[in-house]
């Protein structure tokens, strides 16, 4: 199966990163509710990001890089 | 063009976020780790297609997302977490998420349709722009905005923060920032 890779846009300049460029008015959802959801999402997700990383991925990448250097 | 070693280091730096995204998509550590592995292999094999200076994170997340879609098609199942099984598997250790409100949030998050959950993760958790996330998910920007709005509205409703029907209303004539030929927001 051929891989369809979507080329991402260029790195956005620093001034458009962060909340401002995604500041879409969400009519009916007050700021407090939106902030509460954002906070809990970041807490949940942050916990996942900070989980201990198994060795298998580093081992895999080392193997991929190593097999290439031998060829 | 960056060297192989640099590319490997760049991939390793993105592993925590990539794995977190995979965990959020699949709901289980085992499946997530297999998905990350699949994504890394694909990224390595197709690294010549990546343009240095562009957004490697978005590129890598797109690969993982595509791998996840392929896997779901093979498995032919959807994560319909009626009984909260997904939420239970997504939870981090009890010490870190002891508060009932976080458990409640996780359960509510698990009930989101896949496209809304994915949209909220990309925009709200990973900080991609709507344009980047829309490209990654092969949808219109307006569709991505709608998915995020609906996800937030549904969560607010389930958490008792707002009524879902009120939260998804838009004023008459609100623009979704797309030309008329784009897909309608869902």
GROMACS .gro file of N, CA and C in nm, chain B residues 5-74:
model
  210
   76UNK      N    1   2.171   1.096   1.158
   76UNK     CA    2   2.179   1.107   1.303
   76UNK      C    3   2.091   1.218   1.357
   77UNK      N    4   2.089   1.331   1.288
   77UNK     CA    5   2.003   1.441   1.331
   77UNK      C    6   1.857   1.402   1.321
   78UNK      N    7   1.823   1.334   1.214
   78UNK     CA    8   1.684   1.292   1.196
   78UNK      C    9   1.643   1.197   1.307
   79UNK      N   10   1.733   1.106   1.342
   79UNK     CA   11   1.702   1.013   1.451
   79UNK      C   12   1.682   1.089   1.581
   80UNK      N   13   1.768   1.185   1.608
   80UNK     CA   14   1.755   1.263   1.730
   80UNK      C   15   1.624   1.343   1.731
   81UNK      N   16   1.588   1.396   1.617
   81UNK     CA   17   1.464   1.473   1.608
   81UNK      C   18   1.344   1.383   1.635
   82UNK      N   19   1.348   1.262   1.582
   82UNK     CA   20   1.238   1.168   1.608
   82UNK      C   21   1.232   1.132   1.756
   83UNK      N   22   1.346   1.107   1.815
   83UNK     CA   23   1.348   1.069   1.957
   83UNK      C   24   1.291   1.181   2.044
   84UNK      N   25   1.321   1.304   2.006
   84UNK     CA   26   1.271   1.418   2.085
   84UNK      C   27   1.118   1.426   2.080
   85UNK      N   28   1.060   1.375   1.974
   85UNK     CA   29   0.914   1.382   1.958
   85UNK      C   30   0.843   1.260   2.015
   86UNK      N   31   0.919   1.163   2.061
   86UNK     CA   32   0.858   1.038   2.107
   86UNK      C   33   0.755   1.056   2.219
   87UNK      N   34   0.784   1.136   2.321
   87UNK     CA   35   0.684   1.148   2.429
   87UNK      C   36   0.549   1.197   2.380
   88UNK      N   37   0.551   1.298   2.296
   88UNK     CA   38   0.424   1.350   2.245
   88UNK      C   39   0.359   1.253   2.148
   89UNK      N   40   0.441   1.189   2.068
   89UNK     CA   41   0.387   1.093   1.972
   89UNK      C   42   0.320   0.978   2.046
   90UNK      N   43   0.384   0.932   2.150
   90UNK     CA   44   0.329   0.820   2.227
   90UNK      C   45   0.202   0.863   2.301
   91UNK      N   46   0.203   0.985   2.352
   91UNK     CA   47   0.083   1.035   2.420
   91UNK      C   48  -0.034   1.043   2.324
   92UNK      N   49  -0.008   1.089   2.204
   92UNK     CA   50  -0.113   1.097   2.103
   92UNK      C   51  -0.163   0.958   2.067
   93UNK      N   52  -0.070   0.864   2.053
   93UNK     CA   53  -0.108   0.726   2.021
   93UNK      C   54  -0.191   0.666   2.135
   94UNK      N   55  -0.150   0.693   2.258
   94UNK     CA   56  -0.227   0.644   2.372
   94UNK      C   57  -0.369   0.701   2.369
   95UNK      N   58  -0.379   0.829   2.336
   95UNK     CA   59  -0.510   0.893   2.334
   95UNK      C   60  -0.597   0.839   2.222
   96UNK      N   61  -0.535   0.799   2.114
   96UNK     CA   62  -0.613   0.745   2.002
   96UNK      C   63  -0.658   0.602   2.027
   97UNK      N   64  -0.567   0.522   2.080
   97UNK     CA   65  -0.594   0.380   2.091
   97UNK      C   66  -0.654   0.339   2.224
   98UNK      N   67  -0.619   0.411   2.328
   98UNK     CA   68  -0.672   0.381   2.461
   98UNK      C   69  -0.593   0.276   2.537
   99UNK      N   70  -0.502   0.208   2.473
   99UNK     CA   71  -0.424   0.107   2.545
   99UNK      C   72  -0.276   0.128   2.519
  100UNK      N   73  -0.195   0.095   2.618
  100UNK     CA   74  -0.050   0.113   2.605
  100UNK      C   75   0.007   0.022   2.498
  101UNK      N   76  -0.036  -0.103   2.497
  101UNK     CA   77   0.020  -0.199   2.402
  101UNK      C   78  -0.006  -0.157   2.258
  102UNK      N   79  -0.130  -0.123   2.231
  102UNK     CA   80  -0.165  -0.082   2.094
  102UNK      C   81  -0.095   0.048   2.058
  103UNK      N   82  -0.087   0.137   2.154
  103UNK     CA   83  -0.022   0.267   2.128
  103UNK      C   84   0.125   0.246   2.095
  104UNK      N   85   0.191   0.162   2.171
  104UNK     CA   86   0.334   0.140   2.146
  104UNK      C   87   0.356   0.072   2.011
  105UNK      N   88   0.269  -0.018   1.976
  105UNK     CA   89   0.280  -0.080   1.843
  105UNK      C   90   0.258   0.022   1.734
  106UNK      N   91   0.166   0.113   1.759
  106UNK     CA   92   0.137   0.218   1.661
  106UNK      C   93   0.256   0.313   1.647
  107UNK      N   94   0.315   0.348   1.758
  107UNK     CA   95   0.432   0.435   1.754
  107UNK      C   96   0.545   0.367   1.677
  108UNK      N   97   0.563   0.240   1.703
  108UNK     CA   98   0.668   0.167   1.634
  108UNK      C   99   0.642   0.166   1.484
  109UNK      N  100   0.519   0.141   1.446
  109UNK     CA  101   0.481   0.142   1.304
  109UNK      C  102   0.509   0.278   1.243
  110UNK      N  103   0.473   0.383   1.316
  110UNK     CA  104   0.493   0.519   1.266
  110UNK      C  105   0.642   0.551   1.250
  111UNK      N  106   0.721   0.505   1.344
  111UNK     CA  107   0.865   0.532   1.335
  111UNK      C  108   0.927   0.463   1.214
  112UNK      N  109   0.886   0.339   1.191
  112UNK     CA  110   0.939   0.266   1.077
  112UNK      C  111   0.900   0.337   0.947
  113UNK      N  112   0.775   0.376   0.939
  113UNK     CA  113   0.727   0.447   0.818
  113UNK      C  114   0.802   0.579   0.802
  114UNK      N  115   0.817   0.651   0.912
  114UNK     CA  116   0.886   0.781   0.904
  114UNK      C  117   1.030   0.760   0.857
  115UNK      N  118   1.093   0.658   0.908
  115UNK     CA  119   1.231   0.632   0.868
  115UNK      C  120   1.238   0.596   0.720
  116UNK      N  121   1.148   0.509   0.678
  116UNK     CA  122   1.151   0.464   0.538
  116UNK      C  123   1.118   0.576   0.440
  117UNK      N  124   1.039   0.673   0.485
  117UNK     CA  125   0.996   0.781   0.398
  117UNK      C  126   1.063   0.914   0.433
  118UNK      N  127   1.173   0.909   0.505
  118UNK     CA  128   1.233   1.035   0.551
  118UNK      C  129   1.281   1.121   0.435
  119UNK      N  130   1.308   1.062   0.320
  119UNK     CA  131   1.348   1.144   0.206
  119UNK      C  132   1.235   1.235   0.160
  120UNK      N  133   1.113   1.202   0.197
  120UNK     CA  134   0.999   1.284   0.155
  120UNK      C  135   0.977   1.402   0.249
  121UNK      N  136   1.046   1.400   0.363
  121UNK     CA  137   1.028   1.511   0.456
  121UNK      C  138   1.119   1.627   0.415
  122UNK      N  139   1.062   1.745   0.409
  122UNK     CA  140   1.139   1.864   0.372
  122UNK      C  141   1.194   1.928   0.498
  123UNK      N  142   1.325   1.927   0.519
  123UNK     CA  143   1.383   1.994   0.636
  123UNK      C  144   1.338   2.138   0.643
  124UNK      N  145   1.310   2.181   0.765
  124UNK     CA  146   1.262   2.318   0.782
  124UNK      C  147   1.111   2.325   0.793
  125UNK      N  148   1.043   2.220   0.752
  125UNK     CA  149   0.898   2.214   0.771
  125UNK      C  150   0.869   2.144   0.904
  126UNK      N  151   0.742   2.129   0.932
  126UNK     CA  152   0.700   2.085   1.064
  126UNK      C  153   0.712   1.933   1.078
  127UNK      N  154   0.824   1.888   1.136
  127UNK     CA  155   0.845   1.744   1.151
  127UNK      C  156   0.739   1.681   1.241
  128UNK      N  157   0.701   1.754   1.344
  128UNK     CA  158   0.601   1.701   1.437
  128UNK      C  159   0.470   1.673   1.365
  129UNK      N  160   0.426   1.769   1.286
  129UNK     CA  161   0.301   1.751   1.212
  129UNK      C  162   0.314   1.634   1.114
  130UNK      N  163   0.428   1.624   1.051
  130UNK     CA  164   0.454   1.517   0.955
  130UNK      C  165   0.448   1.382   1.024
  131UNK      N  166   0.514   1.373   1.138
  131UNK     CA  167   0.519   1.249   1.213
  131UNK      C  168   0.380   1.211   1.268
  132UNK      N  169   0.308   1.310   1.319
  132UNK     CA  170   0.174   1.283   1.369
  132UNK      C  171   0.082   1.237   1.257
  133UNK      N  172   0.100   1.293   1.140
  133UNK     CA  173   0.018   1.251   1.027
  133UNK      C  174   0.044   1.105   0.993
  134UNK      N  175   0.172   1.067   0.997
  134UNK     CA  176   0.207   0.928   0.969
  134UNK      C  177   0.142   0.836   1.072
  135UNK      N  178   0.150   0.876   1.199
  135UNK     CA  179   0.091   0.793   1.303
  135UNK      C  180  -0.059   0.784   1.287
  136UNK      N  181  -0.120   0.897   1.255
  136UNK     CA  182  -0.265   0.897   1.236
  136UNK      C  183  -0.306   0.806   1.121
  137UNK      N  184  -0.231   0.814   1.012
  137UNK     CA  185  -0.261   0.728   0.897
  137UNK      C  186  -0.243   0.580   0.933
  138UNK      N  187  -0.141   0.552   1.010
  138UNK     CA  188  -0.119   0.413   1.053
  138UNK      C  189  -0.234   0.365   1.140
  139UNK      N  190  -0.283   0.454   1.224
  139UNK     CA  191  -0.395   0.419   1.310
  139UNK      C  192  -0.521   0.390   1.229
  140UNK      N  193  -0.545   0.473   1.128
  140UNK     CA  194  -0.661   0.452   1.042
  140UNK      C  195  -0.649   0.318   0.970
  141UNK      N  196  -0.530   0.288   0.921
  141UNK     CA  197  -0.509   0.160   0.852
  141UNK      C  198  -0.535   0.043   0.945
  142UNK      N  199  -0.488   0.058   1.069
  142UNK     CA  200  -0.507  -0.049   1.164
  142UNK      C  201  -0.655  -0.067   1.197
  143UNK      N  202  -0.725   0.044   1.211
  143UNK     CA  203  -0.867   0.034   1.242
  143UNK      C  204  -0.942  -0.031   1.128
  144UNK      N  205  -0.903  -0.001   1.007
  144UNK     CA  206  -0.971  -0.064   0.893
  144UNK      C  207  -0.946  -0.214   0.893
  145UNK      N  208  -0.825  -0.250   0.932
  145UNK     CA  209  -0.796  -0.394   0.939
  145UNK      C  210  -0.876  -0.460   1.048
   0.00000   0.00000   0.00000
